[in-house]
CSV table of N, CA and C in Angstrom, one decimal:
chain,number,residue,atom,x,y,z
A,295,UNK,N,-57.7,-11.3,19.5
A,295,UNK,CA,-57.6,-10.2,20.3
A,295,UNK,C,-58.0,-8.9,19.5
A,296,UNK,N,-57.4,-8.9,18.2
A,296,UNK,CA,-57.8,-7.8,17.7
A,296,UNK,C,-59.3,-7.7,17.1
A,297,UNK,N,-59.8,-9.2,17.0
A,297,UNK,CA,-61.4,-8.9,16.6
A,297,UNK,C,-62.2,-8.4,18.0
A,298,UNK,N,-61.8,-8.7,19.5
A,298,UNK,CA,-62.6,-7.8,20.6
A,298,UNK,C,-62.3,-6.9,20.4
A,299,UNK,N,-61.2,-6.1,20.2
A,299,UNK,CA,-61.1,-4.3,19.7
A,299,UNK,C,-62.0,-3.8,19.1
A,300,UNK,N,-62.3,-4.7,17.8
A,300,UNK,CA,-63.0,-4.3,17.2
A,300,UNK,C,-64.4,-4.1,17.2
A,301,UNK,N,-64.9,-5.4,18.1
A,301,UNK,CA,-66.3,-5.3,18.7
A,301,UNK,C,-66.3,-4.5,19.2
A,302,UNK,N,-65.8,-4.1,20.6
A,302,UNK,CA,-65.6,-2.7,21.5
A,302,UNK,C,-65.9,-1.7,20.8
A,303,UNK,N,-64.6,-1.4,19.8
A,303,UNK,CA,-64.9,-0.2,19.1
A,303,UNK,C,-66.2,-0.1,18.1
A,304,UNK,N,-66.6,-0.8,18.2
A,304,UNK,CA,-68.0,-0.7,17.0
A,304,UNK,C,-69.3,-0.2,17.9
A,305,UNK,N,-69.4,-1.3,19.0
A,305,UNK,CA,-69.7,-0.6,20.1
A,305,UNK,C,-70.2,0.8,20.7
A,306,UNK,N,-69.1,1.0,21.1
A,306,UNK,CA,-68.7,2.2,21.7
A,306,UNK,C,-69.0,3.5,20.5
A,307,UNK,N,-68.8,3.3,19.4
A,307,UNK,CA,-69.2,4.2,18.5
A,307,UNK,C,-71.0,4.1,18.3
A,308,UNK,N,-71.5,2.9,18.1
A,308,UNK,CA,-72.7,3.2,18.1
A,308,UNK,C,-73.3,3.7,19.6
A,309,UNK,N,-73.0,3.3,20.0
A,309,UNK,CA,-74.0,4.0,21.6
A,309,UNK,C,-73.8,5.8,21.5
A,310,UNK,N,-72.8,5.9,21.3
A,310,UNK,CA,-72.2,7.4,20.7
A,310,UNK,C,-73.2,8.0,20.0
A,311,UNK,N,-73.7,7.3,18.3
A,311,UNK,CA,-74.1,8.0,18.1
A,311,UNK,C,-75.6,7.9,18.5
A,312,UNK,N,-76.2,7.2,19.1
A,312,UNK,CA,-77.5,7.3,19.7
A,312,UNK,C,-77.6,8.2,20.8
A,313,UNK,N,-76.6,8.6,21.8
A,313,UNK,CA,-76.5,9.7,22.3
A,313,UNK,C,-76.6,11.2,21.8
A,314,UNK,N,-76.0,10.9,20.3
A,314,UNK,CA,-75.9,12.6,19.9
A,314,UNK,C,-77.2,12.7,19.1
A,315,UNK,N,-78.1,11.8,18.8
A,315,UNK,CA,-79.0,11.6,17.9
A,315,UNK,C,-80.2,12.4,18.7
A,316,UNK,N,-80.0,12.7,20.5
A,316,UNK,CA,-80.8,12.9,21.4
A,316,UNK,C,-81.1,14.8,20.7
A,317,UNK,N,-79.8,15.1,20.5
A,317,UNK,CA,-79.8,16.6,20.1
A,317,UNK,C,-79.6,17.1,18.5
A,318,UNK,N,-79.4,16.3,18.2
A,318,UNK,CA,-79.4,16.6,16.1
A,318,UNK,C,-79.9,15.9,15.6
A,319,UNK,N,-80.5,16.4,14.7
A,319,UNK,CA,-81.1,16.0,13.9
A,319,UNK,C,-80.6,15.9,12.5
A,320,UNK,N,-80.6,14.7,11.7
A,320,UNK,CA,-79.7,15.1,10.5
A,320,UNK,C,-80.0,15.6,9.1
A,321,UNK,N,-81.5,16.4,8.8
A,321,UNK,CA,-82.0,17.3,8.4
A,321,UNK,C,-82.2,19.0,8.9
A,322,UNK,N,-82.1,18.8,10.0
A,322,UNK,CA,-82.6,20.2,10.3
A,322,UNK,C,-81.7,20.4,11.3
A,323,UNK,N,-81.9,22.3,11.7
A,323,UNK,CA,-80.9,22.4,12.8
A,323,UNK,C,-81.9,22.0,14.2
A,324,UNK,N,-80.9,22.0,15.0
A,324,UNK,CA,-81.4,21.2,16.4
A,324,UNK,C,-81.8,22.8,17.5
A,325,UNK,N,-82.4,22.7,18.0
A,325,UNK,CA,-82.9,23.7,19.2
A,325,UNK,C,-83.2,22.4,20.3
A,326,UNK,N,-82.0,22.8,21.5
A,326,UNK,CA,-82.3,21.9,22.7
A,326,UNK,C,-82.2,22.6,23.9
A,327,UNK,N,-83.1,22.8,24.5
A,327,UNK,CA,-83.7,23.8,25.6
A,327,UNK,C,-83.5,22.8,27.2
A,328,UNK,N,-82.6,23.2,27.9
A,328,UNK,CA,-82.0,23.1,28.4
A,328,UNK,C,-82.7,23.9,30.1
A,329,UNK,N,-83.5,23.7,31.1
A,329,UNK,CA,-84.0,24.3,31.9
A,329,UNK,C,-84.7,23.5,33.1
A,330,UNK,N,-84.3,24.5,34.8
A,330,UNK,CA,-84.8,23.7,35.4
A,330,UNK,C,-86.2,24.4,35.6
A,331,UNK,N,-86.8,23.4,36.4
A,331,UNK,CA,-88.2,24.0,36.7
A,331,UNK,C,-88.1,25.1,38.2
A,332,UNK,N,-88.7,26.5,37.1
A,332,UNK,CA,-88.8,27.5,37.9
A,332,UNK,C,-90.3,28.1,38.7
A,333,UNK,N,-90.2,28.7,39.5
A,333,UNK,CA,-91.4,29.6,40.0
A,333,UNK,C,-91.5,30.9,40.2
A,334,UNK,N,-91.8,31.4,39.4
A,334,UNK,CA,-91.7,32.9,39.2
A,334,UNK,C,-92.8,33.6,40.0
A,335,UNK,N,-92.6,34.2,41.3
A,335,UNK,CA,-93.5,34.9,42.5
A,335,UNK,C,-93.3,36.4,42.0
A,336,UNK,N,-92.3,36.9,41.3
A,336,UNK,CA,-92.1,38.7,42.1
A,336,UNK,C,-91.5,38.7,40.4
A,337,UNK,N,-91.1,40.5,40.7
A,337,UNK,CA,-89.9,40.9,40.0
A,337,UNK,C,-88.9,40.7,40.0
A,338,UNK,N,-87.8,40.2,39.8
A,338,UNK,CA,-86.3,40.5,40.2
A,338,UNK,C,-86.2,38.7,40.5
A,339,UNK,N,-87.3,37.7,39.8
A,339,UNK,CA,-86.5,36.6,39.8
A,339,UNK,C,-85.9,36.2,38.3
A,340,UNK,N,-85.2,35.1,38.6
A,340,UNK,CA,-84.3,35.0,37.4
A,340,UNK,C,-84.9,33.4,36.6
A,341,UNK,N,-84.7,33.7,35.7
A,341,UNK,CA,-85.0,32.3,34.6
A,341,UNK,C,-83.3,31.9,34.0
A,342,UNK,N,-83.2,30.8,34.0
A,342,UNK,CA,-82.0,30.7,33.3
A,342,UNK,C,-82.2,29.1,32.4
A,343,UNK,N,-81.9,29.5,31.2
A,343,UNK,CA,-82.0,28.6,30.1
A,343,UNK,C,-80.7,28.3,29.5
A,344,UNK,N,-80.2,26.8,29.4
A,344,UNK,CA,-79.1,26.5,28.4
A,344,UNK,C,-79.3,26.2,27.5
A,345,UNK,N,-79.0,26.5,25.9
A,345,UNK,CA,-79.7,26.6,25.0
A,345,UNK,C,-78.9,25.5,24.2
A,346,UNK,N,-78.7,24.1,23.3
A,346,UNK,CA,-77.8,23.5,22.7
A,346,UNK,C,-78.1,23.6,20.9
A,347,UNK,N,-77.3,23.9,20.4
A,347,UNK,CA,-77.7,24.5,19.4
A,347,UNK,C,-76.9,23.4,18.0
A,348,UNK,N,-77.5,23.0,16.8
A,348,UNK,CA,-76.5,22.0,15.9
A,348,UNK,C,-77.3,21.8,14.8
A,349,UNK,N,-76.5,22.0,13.8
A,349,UNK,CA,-77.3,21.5,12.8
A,349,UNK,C,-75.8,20.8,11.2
A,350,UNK,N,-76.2,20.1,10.8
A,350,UNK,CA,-75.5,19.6,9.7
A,350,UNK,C,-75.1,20.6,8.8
A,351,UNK,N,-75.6,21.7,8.2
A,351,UNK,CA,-75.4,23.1,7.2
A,351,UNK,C,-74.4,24.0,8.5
A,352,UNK,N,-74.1,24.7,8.1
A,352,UNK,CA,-73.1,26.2,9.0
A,352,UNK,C,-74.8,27.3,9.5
A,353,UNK,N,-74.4,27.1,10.8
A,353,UNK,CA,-75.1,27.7,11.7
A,353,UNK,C,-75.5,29.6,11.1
A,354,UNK,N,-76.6,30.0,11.1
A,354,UNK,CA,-76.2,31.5,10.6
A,354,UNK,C,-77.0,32.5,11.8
A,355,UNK,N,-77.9,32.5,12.0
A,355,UNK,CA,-78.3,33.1,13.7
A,355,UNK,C,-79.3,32.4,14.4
A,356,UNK,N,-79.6,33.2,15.8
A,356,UNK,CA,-79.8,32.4,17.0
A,356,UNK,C,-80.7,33.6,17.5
A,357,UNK,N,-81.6,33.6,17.9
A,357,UNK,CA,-82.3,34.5,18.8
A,357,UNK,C,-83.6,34.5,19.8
A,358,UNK,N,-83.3,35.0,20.9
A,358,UNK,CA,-84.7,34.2,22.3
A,358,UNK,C,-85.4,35.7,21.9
A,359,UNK,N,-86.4,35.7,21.7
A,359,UNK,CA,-87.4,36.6,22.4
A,359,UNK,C,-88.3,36.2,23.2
A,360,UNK,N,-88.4,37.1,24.4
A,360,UNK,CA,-89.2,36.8,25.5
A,360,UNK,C,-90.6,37.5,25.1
A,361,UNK,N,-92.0,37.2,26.0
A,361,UNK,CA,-92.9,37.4,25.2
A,361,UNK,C,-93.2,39.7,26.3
A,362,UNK,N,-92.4,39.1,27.3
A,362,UNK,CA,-92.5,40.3,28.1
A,362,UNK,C,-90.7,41.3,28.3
A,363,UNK,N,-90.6,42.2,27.4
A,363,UNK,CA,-89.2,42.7,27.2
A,363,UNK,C,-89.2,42.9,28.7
A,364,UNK,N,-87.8,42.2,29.2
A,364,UNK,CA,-87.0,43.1,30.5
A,364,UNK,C,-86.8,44.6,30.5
A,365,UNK,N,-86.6,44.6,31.5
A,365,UNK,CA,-85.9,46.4,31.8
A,365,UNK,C,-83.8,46.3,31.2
A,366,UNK,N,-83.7,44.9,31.1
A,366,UNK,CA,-82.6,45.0,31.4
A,366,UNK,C,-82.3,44.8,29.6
A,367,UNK,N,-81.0,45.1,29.3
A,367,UNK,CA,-81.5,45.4,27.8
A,367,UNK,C,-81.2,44.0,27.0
A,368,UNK,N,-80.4,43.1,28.0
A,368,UNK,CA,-80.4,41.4,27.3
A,368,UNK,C,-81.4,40.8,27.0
A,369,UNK,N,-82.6,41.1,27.4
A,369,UNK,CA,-83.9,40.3,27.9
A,369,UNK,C,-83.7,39.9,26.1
A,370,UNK,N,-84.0,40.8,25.2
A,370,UNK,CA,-83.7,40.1,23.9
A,370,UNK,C,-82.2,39.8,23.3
A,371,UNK,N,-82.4,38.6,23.3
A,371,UNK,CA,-80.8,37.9,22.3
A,371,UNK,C,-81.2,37.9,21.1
A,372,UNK,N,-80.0,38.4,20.1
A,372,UNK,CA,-79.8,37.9,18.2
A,372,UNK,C,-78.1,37.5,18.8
A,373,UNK,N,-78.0,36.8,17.6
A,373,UNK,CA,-76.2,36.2,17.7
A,373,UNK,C,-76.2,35.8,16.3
A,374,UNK,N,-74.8,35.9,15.9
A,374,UNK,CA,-74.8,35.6,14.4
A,374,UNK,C,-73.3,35.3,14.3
A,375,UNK,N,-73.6,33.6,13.7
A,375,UNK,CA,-72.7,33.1,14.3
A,375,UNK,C,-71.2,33.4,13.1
A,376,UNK,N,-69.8,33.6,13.6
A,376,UNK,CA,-68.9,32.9,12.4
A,376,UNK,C,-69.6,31.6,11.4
A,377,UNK,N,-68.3,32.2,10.0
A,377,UNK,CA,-68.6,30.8,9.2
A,377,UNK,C,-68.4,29.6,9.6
A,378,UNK,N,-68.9,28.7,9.4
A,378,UNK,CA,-68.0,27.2,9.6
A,378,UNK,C,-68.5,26.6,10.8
A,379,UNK,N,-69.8,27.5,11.5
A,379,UNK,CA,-70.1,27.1,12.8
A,379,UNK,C,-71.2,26.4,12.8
A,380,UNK,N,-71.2,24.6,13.4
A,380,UNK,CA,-72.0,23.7,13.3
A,380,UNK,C,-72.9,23.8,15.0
A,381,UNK,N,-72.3,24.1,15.4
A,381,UNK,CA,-72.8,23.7,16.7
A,381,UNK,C,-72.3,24.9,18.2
A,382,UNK,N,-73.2,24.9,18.9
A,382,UNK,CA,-73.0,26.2,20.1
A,382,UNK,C,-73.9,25.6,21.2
A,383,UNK,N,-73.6,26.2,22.2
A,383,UNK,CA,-74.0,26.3,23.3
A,383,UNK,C,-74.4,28.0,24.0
A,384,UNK,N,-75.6,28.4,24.0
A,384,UNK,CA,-76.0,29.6,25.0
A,384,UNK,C,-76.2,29.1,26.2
A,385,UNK,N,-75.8,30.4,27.2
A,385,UNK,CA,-76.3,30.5,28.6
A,385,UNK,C,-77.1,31.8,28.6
A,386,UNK,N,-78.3,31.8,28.7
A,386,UNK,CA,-80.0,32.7,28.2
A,386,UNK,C,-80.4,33.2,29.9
A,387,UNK,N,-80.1,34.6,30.2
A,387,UNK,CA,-80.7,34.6,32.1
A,387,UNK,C,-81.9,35.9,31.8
A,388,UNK,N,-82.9,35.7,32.2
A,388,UNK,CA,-83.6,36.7,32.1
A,388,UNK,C,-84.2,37.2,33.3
A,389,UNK,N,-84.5,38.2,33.6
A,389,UNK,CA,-84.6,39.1,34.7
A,389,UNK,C,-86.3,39.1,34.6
A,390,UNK,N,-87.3,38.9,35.7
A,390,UNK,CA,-88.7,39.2,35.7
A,390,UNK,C,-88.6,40.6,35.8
A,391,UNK,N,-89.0,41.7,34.9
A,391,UNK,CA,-88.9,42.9,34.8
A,391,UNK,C,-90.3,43.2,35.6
A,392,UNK,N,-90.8,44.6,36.5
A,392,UNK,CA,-91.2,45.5,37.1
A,392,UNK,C,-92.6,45.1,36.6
A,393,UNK,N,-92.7,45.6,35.1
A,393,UNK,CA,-93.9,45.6,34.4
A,393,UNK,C,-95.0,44.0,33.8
A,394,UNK,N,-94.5,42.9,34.8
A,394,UNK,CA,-95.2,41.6,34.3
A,394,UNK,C,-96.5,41.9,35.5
A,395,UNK,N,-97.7,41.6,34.4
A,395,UNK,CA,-99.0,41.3,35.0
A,395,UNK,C,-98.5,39.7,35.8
A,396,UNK,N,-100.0,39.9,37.1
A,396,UNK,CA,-100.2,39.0,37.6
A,396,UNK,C,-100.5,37.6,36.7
A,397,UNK,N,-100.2,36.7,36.9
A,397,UNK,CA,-100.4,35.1,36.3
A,397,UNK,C,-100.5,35.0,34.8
A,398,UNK,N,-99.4,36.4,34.6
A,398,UNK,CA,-99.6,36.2,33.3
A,398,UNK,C,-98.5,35.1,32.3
A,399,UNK,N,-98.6,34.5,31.6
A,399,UNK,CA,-97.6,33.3,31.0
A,399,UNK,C,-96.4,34.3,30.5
A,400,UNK,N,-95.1,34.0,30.7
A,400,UNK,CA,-94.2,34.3,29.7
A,400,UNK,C,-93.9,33.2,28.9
A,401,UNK,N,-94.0,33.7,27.9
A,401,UNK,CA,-93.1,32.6,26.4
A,401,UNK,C,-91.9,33.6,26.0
A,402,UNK,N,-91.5,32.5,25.8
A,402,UNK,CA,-89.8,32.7,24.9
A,402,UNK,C,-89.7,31.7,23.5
A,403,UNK,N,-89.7,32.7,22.7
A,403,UNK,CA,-89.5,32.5,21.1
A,403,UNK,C,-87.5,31.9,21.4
A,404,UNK,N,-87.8,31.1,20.8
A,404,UNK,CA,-86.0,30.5,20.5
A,404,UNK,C,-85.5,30.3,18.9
A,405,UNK,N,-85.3,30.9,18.1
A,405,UNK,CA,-85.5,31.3,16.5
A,405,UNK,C,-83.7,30.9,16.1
A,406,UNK,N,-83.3,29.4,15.2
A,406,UNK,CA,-82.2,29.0,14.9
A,406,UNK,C,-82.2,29.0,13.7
A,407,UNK,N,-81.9,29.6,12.5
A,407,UNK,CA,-81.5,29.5,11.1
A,407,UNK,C,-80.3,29.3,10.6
A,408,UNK,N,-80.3,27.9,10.1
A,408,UNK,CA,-78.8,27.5,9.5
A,408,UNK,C,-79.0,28.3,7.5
A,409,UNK,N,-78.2,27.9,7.4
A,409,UNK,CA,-77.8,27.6,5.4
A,409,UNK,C,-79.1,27.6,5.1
A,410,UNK,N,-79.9,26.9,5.1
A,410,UNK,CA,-81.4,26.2,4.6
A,410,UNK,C,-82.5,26.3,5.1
A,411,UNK,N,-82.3,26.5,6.5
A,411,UNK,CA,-84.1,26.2,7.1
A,411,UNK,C,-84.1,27.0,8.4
A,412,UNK,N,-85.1,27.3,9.1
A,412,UNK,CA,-85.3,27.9,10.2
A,412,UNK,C,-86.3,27.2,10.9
A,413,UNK,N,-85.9,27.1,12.5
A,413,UNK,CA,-86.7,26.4,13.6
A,413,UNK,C,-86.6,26.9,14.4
A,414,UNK,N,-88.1,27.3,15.4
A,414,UNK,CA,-88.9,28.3,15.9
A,414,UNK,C,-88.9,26.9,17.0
A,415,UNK,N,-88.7,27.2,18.4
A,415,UNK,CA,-89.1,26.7,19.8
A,415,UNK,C,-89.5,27.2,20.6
A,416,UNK,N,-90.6,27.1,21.2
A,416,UNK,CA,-91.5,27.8,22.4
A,416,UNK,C,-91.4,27.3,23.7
A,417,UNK,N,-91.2,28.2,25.0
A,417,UNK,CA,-91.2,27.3,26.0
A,417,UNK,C,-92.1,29.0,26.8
A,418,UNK,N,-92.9,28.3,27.6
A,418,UNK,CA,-93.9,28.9,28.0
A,418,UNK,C,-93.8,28.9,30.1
A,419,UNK,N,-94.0,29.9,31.0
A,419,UNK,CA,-94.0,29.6,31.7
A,419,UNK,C,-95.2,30.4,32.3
A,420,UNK,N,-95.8,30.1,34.0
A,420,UNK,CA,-96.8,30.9,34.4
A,420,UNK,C,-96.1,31.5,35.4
A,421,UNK,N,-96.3,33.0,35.7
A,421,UNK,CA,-95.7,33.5,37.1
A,421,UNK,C,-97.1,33.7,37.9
A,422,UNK,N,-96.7,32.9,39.3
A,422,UNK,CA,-97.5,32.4,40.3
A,422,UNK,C,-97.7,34.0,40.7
């Protein structure tokens, strides 16, 4: 009886960590971009990005820049996390501000620096 516990539990812990292995990395910090598929027509639509954020070292900042500044003054994020912080979650909403050319691409810089290293993520979109 107690050796099926044990299978179970061996189990259940490996499947575990193959799930977390989807978002960390055990060298570097993780940037996991989180987003549904949007269509940007006008001004005044919204993008919304979940951001999952982890790394093995203590987290030290986090910042989106978009490639077209909003009107609204969030459009750029910096965050700088407490000590001791391995892992976060952002919720990133960005406003299509007044001033975006026709079919022009936005990118959003996603910039994570733990203890050690820094990782740069791009996510690019076109407004129709």
């Amino acid at each position: 009886m107690k050796y099926n516990s044990l299978v179970i539990l061996f189990v259940f812990v490996g499947l575990s960590a193959f799930n977390i292995s989807d978002t960390f990395e055990m060298s570097n910090p993780s940037v996991k971009i989180v987003s549904e598929e949007t269509k940007i027509t006008k001004a005044g639509d919204i993008i919304i990005y979940s951001v999952k954020l982890c790394s093995a070292d203590n987290l030290k900042t986090f910042s989106i820049k978009p490639s077209v500044m909003g009107d609204n003054e969030d459009s750029y994020l910096e965050y700088i996390f407490d000590k001791n912080s391995k892992h976060a979650t952002v919720n990133y909403y960005y406003v299509v501000p007044e001033n975006y050319k026709d079919f022009e691409n936005l990118t959003f810089q996603f910039i994570l620096q733990d203890s050690k290293r820094k990782i740069v993520e791009t996510k690019s979109l076109k407004i129709i």
